[in-house]
Amino acid sequence: MPIDINWQLLMPELVIASTLLLVLVFDMVDALSKTVLGWLTLVGTGIALWVSVAMRLDNTYGTTFGGMFAVDGFSLFFNIIFLVSTMLVSLISINYLRGNSAERGRERRQGPYYLLILLATLGMMLMAAGNELIVVFLGLELMSLSLYVLAGYFREHSVSSEAGMKYLLLGAFASAFFLYGIALLYGGTGTTSLPEIAAAVASGSSSPLLLAGMFLLIVGFGFKVAIVPFHQWAPDVYDGAPTTVAAFISAGPKAAGFAAFLRIFTETFQNLQPEWSGVVILLAMLTMTGGNILAIAQTNIKRMLAYSSIAHAGYVLIGVAAANQEGVSSAMLYLLVYCIMNIGAFTAVILARTSTGERLALSAYAGLGFRKPLLALFLTVMLLSLAGFPPTAGFVGKFYVFKSAVQAGHFWLVAIGAVNTAISAFYYLRVVVTMYMREPAGEVDVAPYPRTLLVGLVLAAIGVLLIGILPSLVLNSAQNSAL
Amino acid sequence: MGLEYYLMLSALLFTTGVVGVLVRRNAIIIFMCIELMLNAANLAFVAISRSLGQTEGQVFVFFVMTVAAAEVAIGLAIIVSVFKHRQTINVDEVNSLKG
């Protein structure tokens, strides 16, 4: 049976795949400075971003590979989120990897790093466009396997290996749940294609296998996007992994998990909404509250950001629970905003490093506001955005998520979300207060700014303020892209 | 034989895997239990596909086996790297990250 493949629809994926092959080949050329690989990744993802935006504007939509791969506004919007995150992360990695190798007096391998980043990005794009559970599973695994290696990338640091192992064991455990869920759905409906499952559900089939499969999928996704009570891996992995990798794991993969979650639950399982909506609402409440309360107790800034990113997954779940078009588009907007501001915050943490290593203890931030005014200013912008203050993008994101939940009638969820926003402001502002108002214990030890990290932070700050002041730039696009 | 027997066996294997992951403390044994969970899913795929008279489910099993093989390659490498640092792969003793 001949299969028509519409290559035009695969352009962003093909660009990423070619870039990763180029990285692989260039890595073998010894005469070449390995910094080139970082720039190559940056240019490749830039082209893929441009192609995705162009396809989104021309409405180049359709399905290919016999309906297994769906390119629509939804998948293209998510491509934009992934590619923006990947660009920011590869930009900040260029100096980060070099800085580390200079400290240790030997060259760190850069080829595999960028290769894995690109592979993970490809996996995320497959997840967002997968219109067939097996394609989603393959995308998920491509992404996860690359991330396990990235988390353990600094092999000479024992914490990095430990982070890799914890991520691997819990991630593979979650993947098995996800796969078993797929198997049960296949048993319940006789197909793994999302539109056909939707048709089976619409025709009134609700066998126990179908429902069990659906809940196993929630467990699988719950681990991947770190929602309470499946979040235990996140703080350890973010803490132990190289900081650029922590920024990467907190951004793109979370968005990819939600992309597949949104497509499967709000589109395919639309008619089963009464069954799953209660669970999702409960998880949203637990995730927001749990993430924020645990974040207060942290003294390490990377762990604090890890718990805050768990809480942010809870806000996205509010949009999922609303399950109307408004909810989906607000969740998409929130994920875009969240990726930019979270990568920005991690970048600021890397930039705040001391001459001997990273500045991780919150108390070490005392006095930084006067010693490094520019950095402190940008970090403050990121933290205010994470806390959801106007006129930053975080406020816009939260506003539309809450609005969608009100429209869907989930007033309690919005009330809990609002209380949580107040709780989160406490620990975000605590960092700001420490930077500007606490007396440092001694001389504040600072290191010079590496250039690409600074560029990355400035770009993230511009993005956060631009979306905060002119939300219509991306809001309309998100609204037109919702399923 | 009816499909339900195969599904019951598969559910039993899956549960064994889950319990193993939660109870055992050796990273490699935990990893083997995860493989058991994947194989439980494979069994379900094959049985369902046979009872429906389709070939799709059997093709998925090949994909899953490939993914599982890749996962083992990466997983063992990471576990070896942890062992080099600590001389142990007991997950309770690998605990420098907490808080």
XYZ file of C-alpha atoms in Angstrom:
582
model
C 0.000 0.000 0.000
C 1.695 3.222 -1.075
C 1.632 5.975 1.515
C 1.583 9.594 0.459
C 3.961 11.599 2.544
C 3.509 15.320 2.442
C 7.063 16.431 3.164
C 6.059 20.068 3.237
C 4.167 19.504 6.485
C 7.267 17.970 8.055
C 9.523 20.949 7.357
C 10.210 22.043 10.973
C 10.996 18.456 12.009
C 13.183 17.955 8.944
C 15.145 21.119 9.689
C 15.784 19.924 13.252
C 16.754 16.447 12.019
C 19.208 17.909 9.472
C 20.674 20.211 12.103
C 21.317 17.317 14.404
C 23.028 15.367 11.641
C 25.192 18.428 10.884
C 26.094 18.708 14.574
C 27.053 15.043 14.542
C 29.294 15.490 11.466
C 30.894 18.754 12.633
C 31.644 17.177 15.991
C 33.948 14.752 14.174
C 36.026 17.537 12.607
C 38.802 18.028 15.132
C 40.129 21.222 13.585
C 36.868 23.011 14.311
C 36.272 24.933 17.510
C 33.500 23.103 19.311
C 31.736 26.382 20.097
C 30.565 26.285 16.475
C 28.236 23.436 17.421
C 26.302 25.695 19.766
C 25.868 28.354 17.126
C 24.883 25.709 14.584
C 22.158 24.460 16.949
C 21.005 28.014 17.467
C 20.791 28.716 13.711
C 19.084 25.377 13.000
C 16.395 25.890 15.647
C 16.049 29.494 14.447
C 15.287 28.283 10.916
C 12.853 25.693 12.230
C 11.156 28.423 14.283
C 10.889 30.641 11.230
C 9.433 27.759 9.177
C 6.901 26.980 11.917
C 5.817 30.606 12.162
C 5.509 30.827 8.363
C 3.434 27.630 8.260
C 1.249 28.968 11.061
C 0.667 32.242 9.188
C -0.071 30.513 5.851
C -2.314 27.956 7.553
C -0.327 25.073 6.059
C -2.268 22.408 7.895
C -2.996 18.761 7.216
C -2.206 15.223 8.254
C 0.416 12.932 6.832
C 1.776 9.397 7.340
C -1.717 8.006 6.969
C -3.195 10.368 9.558
C -0.622 9.590 12.236
C 0.965 13.015 12.149
C -1.290 16.058 12.380
C 0.025 19.518 11.581
C -2.480 22.116 12.762
C -2.423 25.450 14.521
C -2.137 23.618 17.829
C 0.996 21.641 16.942
C 2.600 24.635 15.229
C 1.986 26.864 18.238
C 3.610 24.245 20.445
C 6.499 23.980 17.979
C 7.025 27.691 18.530
C 7.119 27.161 22.318
C 9.627 24.283 22.023
C 11.859 26.056 19.537
C 11.945 29.312 21.493
C 12.940 27.307 24.602
C 15.573 25.347 22.713
C 17.020 28.534 21.216
C 17.270 30.216 24.600
C 18.810 27.123 26.178
C 21.392 26.603 23.437
C 22.270 30.290 23.617
C 22.962 30.131 27.343
C 24.730 26.768 27.000
C 27.430 28.147 24.708
C 29.184 30.017 27.503
C 28.040 27.704 30.279
C 29.783 24.635 28.849
C 32.926 26.574 27.996
C 33.055 28.269 31.381
C 32.907 24.961 33.142
C 35.621 23.353 31.069
C 37.934 26.329 31.588
C 37.522 25.980 35.332
C 38.452 22.370 35.240
C 41.267 22.843 32.771
C 40.021 20.376 30.229
C 37.685 20.433 27.289
C 34.132 19.291 27.946
C 32.516 17.378 25.121
C 29.971 19.681 23.491
C 28.871 17.592 20.500
C 26.670 15.100 22.372
C 25.144 17.892 24.452
C 23.717 19.760 21.478
C 22.831 16.511 19.745
C 20.751 15.440 22.739
C 19.101 18.859 23.027
C 18.064 18.630 19.368
C 16.861 15.029 19.718
C 14.772 16.001 22.718
C 13.305 18.902 20.740
C 12.427 16.548 17.898
C 10.719 14.248 20.384
C 8.668 17.140 21.757
C 7.569 18.144 18.271
C 6.464 14.558 17.595
C 4.462 14.585 20.816
C 2.637 17.784 19.938
C 1.828 16.601 16.401
C 1.197 12.916 17.182
C -2.298 11.939 16.170
C -1.792 8.348 17.141
C -0.915 7.074 20.601
C 2.117 5.122 19.424
C 3.581 8.228 17.755
C 3.013 10.154 20.980
C 4.748 7.353 22.889
C 7.725 7.347 20.526
C 8.015 11.135 20.786
C 7.793 10.911 24.570
C 10.537 8.309 24.708
C 12.792 10.142 22.261
C 12.472 13.210 24.461
C 12.827 11.392 27.784
C 15.806 9.224 26.831
C 17.716 12.299 25.661
C 16.851 14.103 28.875
C 18.040 11.251 31.122
C 21.463 11.503 29.523
C 21.457 15.297 29.670
C 20.596 15.281 33.386
C 23.625 13.074 34.015
C 25.795 14.945 31.521
C 28.466 16.170 33.973
C 29.648 12.659 34.656
C 32.513 13.762 36.903
C 30.030 15.361 39.330
C 28.414 12.749 41.489
C 25.205 14.794 41.929
C 24.703 14.992 38.167
C 24.905 11.211 37.807
C 22.538 10.847 40.712
C 20.069 13.225 39.074
C 20.356 11.193 35.874
C 19.614 7.957 37.712
C 16.623 9.321 39.615
C 15.166 10.821 36.467
C 15.764 7.587 34.576
C 14.125 5.282 37.110
C 11.053 7.435 37.705
C 10.769 8.479 34.060
C 10.920 4.901 32.793
C 8.401 3.890 35.475
C 6.051 6.603 34.206
C 6.584 5.572 30.580
C 5.539 2.030 31.470
C 2.274 3.350 32.945
C 1.729 5.405 29.838
C 2.347 2.415 27.575
C 0.065 0.153 29.574
C -2.597 2.841 29.317
C -2.192 2.788 25.539
C -2.491 -1.006 25.511
C -5.735 -0.864 27.508
C -7.147 1.863 25.266
C -6.298 -0.334 22.310
C -8.161 -3.158 23.987
C -11.144 -0.928 24.747
C -11.524 0.631 21.319
C -9.566 -1.576 18.905
C -7.468 1.300 17.623
C -4.735 3.686 18.740
C -5.530 6.464 16.323
C -6.825 9.485 18.245
C -9.662 10.419 15.827
C -10.846 6.801 15.751
C -10.749 6.565 19.540
C -12.740 9.818 19.650
C -15.286 8.262 17.266
C -15.511 5.140 19.432
C -16.020 7.282 22.531
C -18.650 9.412 20.778
C -20.581 6.299 19.774
C -21.095 5.623 23.456
C -18.441 2.989 24.076
C -17.124 3.280 27.602
C -15.742 -0.113 28.487
C -13.816 -0.494 31.754
C -10.658 -0.979 29.682
C -11.116 2.441 28.120
C -11.556 4.171 31.472
C -8.662 2.295 33.096
C -6.451 3.201 30.134
C -7.438 6.835 30.426
C -6.473 7.005 34.106
C -3.160 5.254 33.439
C -2.445 7.941 30.835
C -3.109 10.596 33.497
C -0.573 8.875 35.778
C 1.995 8.710 32.956
C 1.559 12.354 32.038
C 1.459 13.301 35.706
C 4.992 11.984 36.167
C 6.274 13.575 32.995
C 4.983 17.064 33.727
C 5.605 16.708 37.489
C 2.173 17.231 39.003
C 1.591 16.409 42.667
C 1.597 13.544 43.786
C 3.904 12.403 40.968
C 6.428 15.201 41.422
C 9.107 13.737 43.702
C 11.732 13.454 40.999
C 11.610 17.096 39.922
C 13.477 18.888 42.741
C 16.276 16.314 42.859
C 16.723 16.321 39.098
C 16.693 20.125 38.790
C 19.114 20.391 41.685
C 21.603 17.808 40.439
C 21.454 18.374 36.687
C 23.631 21.027 35.008
C 21.715 24.299 35.409
C 21.173 24.823 31.676
C 19.726 21.320 31.496
C 17.493 22.074 34.486
C 16.220 25.125 32.592
C 15.614 22.947 29.546
C 13.837 20.157 31.454
C 11.616 22.639 33.253
C 10.493 24.313 30.032
C 10.088 22.388 26.771
C 9.361 18.868 28.062
C 6.685 20.179 30.401
C 5.051 22.005 27.495
C 5.331 18.842 25.369
C 3.696 16.736 28.048
C 0.835 19.209 28.257
C 0.574 19.348 24.443
C -0.135 15.624 24.272
C -2.298 15.813 27.408
C -4.433 18.588 25.901
C -4.786 16.877 22.542
C -5.734 13.530 24.042
C -8.005 14.723 26.826
C -9.754 17.804 25.481
C -10.142 16.486 21.953
C -10.182 12.699 21.962
C -11.808 12.196 25.354
C -14.095 15.208 25.049
C -17.194 13.085 25.580
C -15.704 11.452 28.664
C -15.137 14.826 30.303
C -17.471 14.076 33.246
C -15.232 11.104 34.094
C -11.857 12.842 34.003
C -12.618 16.426 34.861
C -12.989 15.773 38.602
C -9.603 14.065 38.751
C -7.912 16.874 36.837
C -9.470 19.516 39.103
C -8.269 17.637 42.185
C -4.755 17.280 40.710
C -4.688 20.984 39.832
C -5.539 21.942 43.420
C -3.006 19.512 44.903
C -0.288 20.587 42.485
C -0.664 24.321 43.021
C -0.916 24.078 46.787
C 1.717 21.374 47.226
C 4.241 23.037 44.923
C 3.891 26.453 46.522
C 3.934 25.293 50.134
C 6.999 23.107 49.589
C 8.747 25.953 47.749
C 8.513 28.170 50.843
C 10.643 25.748 52.851
C 13.529 25.696 50.362
C 16.897 27.313 50.989
C 18.454 26.349 47.655
C 17.334 28.505 44.747
C 17.380 25.672 42.211
C 15.105 23.567 44.400
C 12.875 26.578 45.001
C 12.531 27.040 41.242
C 11.813 23.315 40.906
C 8.900 23.487 43.341
C 7.711 26.698 41.728
C 7.674 24.955 38.360
C 5.552 22.196 39.903
C 3.120 24.870 41.076
C 3.063 26.365 37.583
C 2.026 22.989 36.167
C -0.951 23.294 38.507
C -1.971 26.629 36.974
C -1.793 25.058 33.507
C -4.018 22.233 34.761
C -6.678 24.847 35.594
C -6.816 25.592 31.868
C -6.994 21.855 31.104
C -9.794 21.394 33.641
C -11.801 24.186 32.005
C -11.613 22.016 28.853
C -13.268 24.575 26.606
C -11.599 26.373 23.728
C -10.789 29.256 26.042
C -9.146 26.861 28.514
C -6.941 25.231 25.903
C -5.784 28.536 24.443
C -5.070 29.997 27.884
C -3.069 26.886 28.826
C -1.055 27.265 25.612
C -0.400 30.937 26.292
C 0.576 30.121 29.879
C 3.046 27.473 28.743
C 4.717 29.881 26.301
C 5.047 32.545 28.984
C 6.166 30.017 31.601
C 8.913 28.596 29.366
C 10.380 32.022 28.682
C 10.307 33.241 32.281
C 11.552 29.999 33.797
C 14.522 29.757 31.433
C 15.174 33.430 32.227
C 15.176 32.740 35.956
C 17.592 29.806 35.609
C 19.837 31.950 33.388
C 19.944 34.604 36.084
C 20.914 31.912 38.607
C 23.815 30.836 36.383
C 24.895 34.458 35.923
C 24.853 35.057 39.656
C 27.622 32.517 40.110
C 30.546 33.242 42.369
C 34.161 32.849 41.327
C 34.209 29.309 42.718
C 30.867 27.893 41.675
C 27.159 28.478 41.512
C 25.407 30.692 44.006
C 22.740 28.276 45.197
C 21.949 29.194 48.801
C 19.244 31.845 48.989
C 21.113 33.635 51.770
C 24.098 34.092 49.436
C 21.978 36.487 47.369
C 22.194 39.144 50.088
C 23.675 42.371 48.794
C 23.672 41.253 45.175
C 21.287 44.086 44.279
C 24.032 46.670 44.747
C 27.011 44.618 43.706
C 25.416 43.431 40.422
C 22.554 45.893 39.827
C 21.785 44.832 36.261
C 21.598 41.132 37.051
C 19.510 41.763 40.144
C 17.118 43.873 38.086
C 16.615 41.150 35.478
C 16.256 38.437 38.119
C 13.642 40.610 39.811
C 11.720 40.936 36.536
C 11.719 37.150 36.113
C 10.619 36.527 39.696
C 7.852 39.131 39.482
C 6.667 37.487 36.302
C 6.713 34.040 37.920
C 4.703 35.505 40.790
C 2.251 36.995 38.287
C 2.574 40.732 38.839
C 1.506 43.145 36.091
C 2.872 44.355 33.693
C 4.762 41.108 33.133
C 3.801 38.129 31.010
C 3.151 35.997 34.095
C 0.183 38.198 34.959
C -1.282 37.866 31.460
C -0.870 34.087 31.579
C -2.554 33.724 34.965
C -5.319 36.162 34.078
C -6.461 34.197 31.020
C -6.156 30.822 32.762
C -8.339 32.033 35.655
C -10.766 33.677 33.231
C -11.247 30.423 31.331
C -11.931 28.554 34.574
C -14.519 31.148 35.615
C -16.240 30.734 32.260
C -16.301 26.986 32.777
C -17.836 27.550 36.222
C -14.935 26.293 38.356
C -15.060 29.098 40.921
C -13.446 27.068 43.697
C -10.520 26.249 41.480
C -10.004 29.926 40.722
C -10.242 30.816 44.407
C -7.570 28.256 45.277
C -5.464 29.476 42.358
C -5.692 33.054 43.623
C -4.716 32.045 47.173
C -1.765 30.160 45.723
C -0.656 33.163 43.726
C -0.473 35.069 46.997
C 1.512 32.262 48.659
C 3.925 32.127 45.738
C 4.493 35.895 45.856
C 5.931 35.367 49.338
C 8.851 33.178 48.319
C 9.552 34.944 45.037
C 9.657 38.315 46.749
C 11.815 36.879 49.531
C 14.630 36.503 46.982
C 14.145 40.100 45.839
C 14.138 41.346 49.427
C 17.308 39.351 50.165
C 19.043 40.864 47.151
C 18.210 44.476 47.939
C 17.605 44.745 51.669
C 19.763 42.208 53.493
C 23.285 43.032 54.523
C 25.740 40.530 53.020
C 27.708 38.471 55.545
C 31.012 39.586 54.025
C 32.370 40.822 50.735
C 30.001 39.744 47.909
C 31.939 37.394 45.686
C 30.986 37.912 42.042
C 32.200 36.618 38.694
C 32.211 38.457 35.342
C 29.222 38.021 33.018
C 29.673 35.500 30.229
C 28.345 37.131 27.078
C 25.802 34.689 25.607
C 24.213 34.131 28.999
C 23.641 37.850 29.323
C 22.125 37.997 25.829
C 19.846 35.080 26.728
C 18.686 36.782 29.914
C 18.047 40.105 28.163
C 16.056 38.363 25.413
C 13.974 36.490 27.984
C 13.311 39.729 29.876
C 12.289 41.504 26.668
C 9.958 38.607 25.869
C 8.393 38.677 29.326
C 7.804 42.438 29.276
C 6.640 42.507 25.652
C 4.010 39.798 26.214
C 3.075 41.492 29.481
C 2.468 44.864 27.878
C 1.142 43.738 24.492
C -0.528 40.365 25.171
C -2.427 40.513 21.876
C 0.856 39.675 20.096
C 0.510 36.025 21.072
C -2.993 35.863 22.535
C -4.778 35.938 19.176
C -2.449 33.328 17.815
C -3.081 31.060 20.808
C -6.836 31.552 20.508
C -6.833 30.682 16.818
C -4.624 27.665 17.424
C -6.674 25.988 20.122
C -8.172 22.646 19.202
C -8.752 -19.169 24.787
C -10.473 -16.018 25.758
C -8.826 -12.646 25.651
C -9.565 -12.035 29.320
C -7.067 -14.697 30.461
C -4.280 -12.990 28.561
C -5.294 -9.603 29.915
C -5.384 -10.993 33.435
C -1.902 -12.436 33.041
C -0.730 -9.131 31.634
C -2.268 -7.204 34.540
C -0.591 -9.629 36.936
C 2.800 -9.087 35.298
C 2.294 -5.333 35.358
C 1.379 -5.376 39.033
C 4.396 -7.536 39.824
C 6.547 -4.944 38.052
C 4.984 -2.021 39.944
C 5.372 -3.747 43.294
C 8.965 -4.624 42.416
C 9.791 -1.006 41.578
C 8.303 0.168 44.852
C 9.793 -2.542 47.056
C 13.256 -3.361 45.693
C 16.180 -1.012 46.397
C 18.775 -2.168 43.870
C 18.719 0.137 40.825
C 19.253 -2.707 38.361
C 16.435 -4.793 39.843
C 14.148 -1.754 39.752
C 15.095 -1.392 36.125
C 14.281 -5.049 35.439
C 10.875 -4.542 37.034
C 10.251 -1.610 34.706
C 11.101 -3.895 31.778
C 8.564 -6.355 33.167
C 5.932 -3.614 33.087
C 6.773 -2.850 29.444
C 6.520 -6.536 28.583
C 3.151 -6.752 30.304
C 1.998 -4.028 27.933
C 3.499 -5.970 25.025
C 1.582 -9.076 26.004
C -1.628 -7.070 26.157
C -0.918 -5.589 22.723
C -0.312 -8.975 21.111
C -3.307 -10.644 22.756
C -5.690 -7.837 21.858
C -4.406 -7.592 18.325
C -4.856 -11.362 17.870
C -8.371 -11.334 19.234
C -9.307 -8.412 16.961
C -7.677 -10.092 13.967
C -5.486 -7.026 13.354
C -1.742 -6.847 12.841
C -1.310 -3.291 14.180
C -0.883 -4.308 17.791
C 1.862 -6.743 16.879
C 3.720 -4.033 14.996
C 3.562 -1.783 18.071
C 5.339 -4.466 20.047
C 8.360 -4.069 17.778
C 8.414 -0.345 18.446
C 8.132 -0.943 22.174
C 10.945 -3.499 22.134
C 13.184 -1.027 20.292
C 12.413 1.690 22.802
C 13.026 -0.709 25.692
C 16.402 -1.686 24.245
C 17.403 1.980 23.932
C 16.232 2.593 27.472
C 18.344 -0.290 28.785
C 21.439 0.982 26.969
C 21.062 4.441 28.478
C 19.914 3.209 31.852
C 22.791 0.834 32.447
C 25.277 3.508 31.372
C 23.843 5.933 33.915
C 23.769 3.285 36.644
C 27.424 2.417 35.943
C 28.317 6.094 36.174
C 26.602 6.326 39.572
C 28.384 3.176 40.725
C 31.758 4.675 39.804
C 31.107 7.594 42.151
C 29.647 5.749 45.105
C 30.468 2.044 44.820
C 26.791 1.323 45.445
C 23.593 1.282 43.430
C 21.255 0.965 46.374
C 18.783 3.775 45.758
C 18.469 4.494 49.485
C 22.186 5.170 49.760
C 22.319 7.355 46.653
C 20.734 10.302 48.399
C 22.956 13.350 48.361
C 20.118 15.328 46.741
C 17.303 16.054 49.141
C 15.457 18.820 50.901
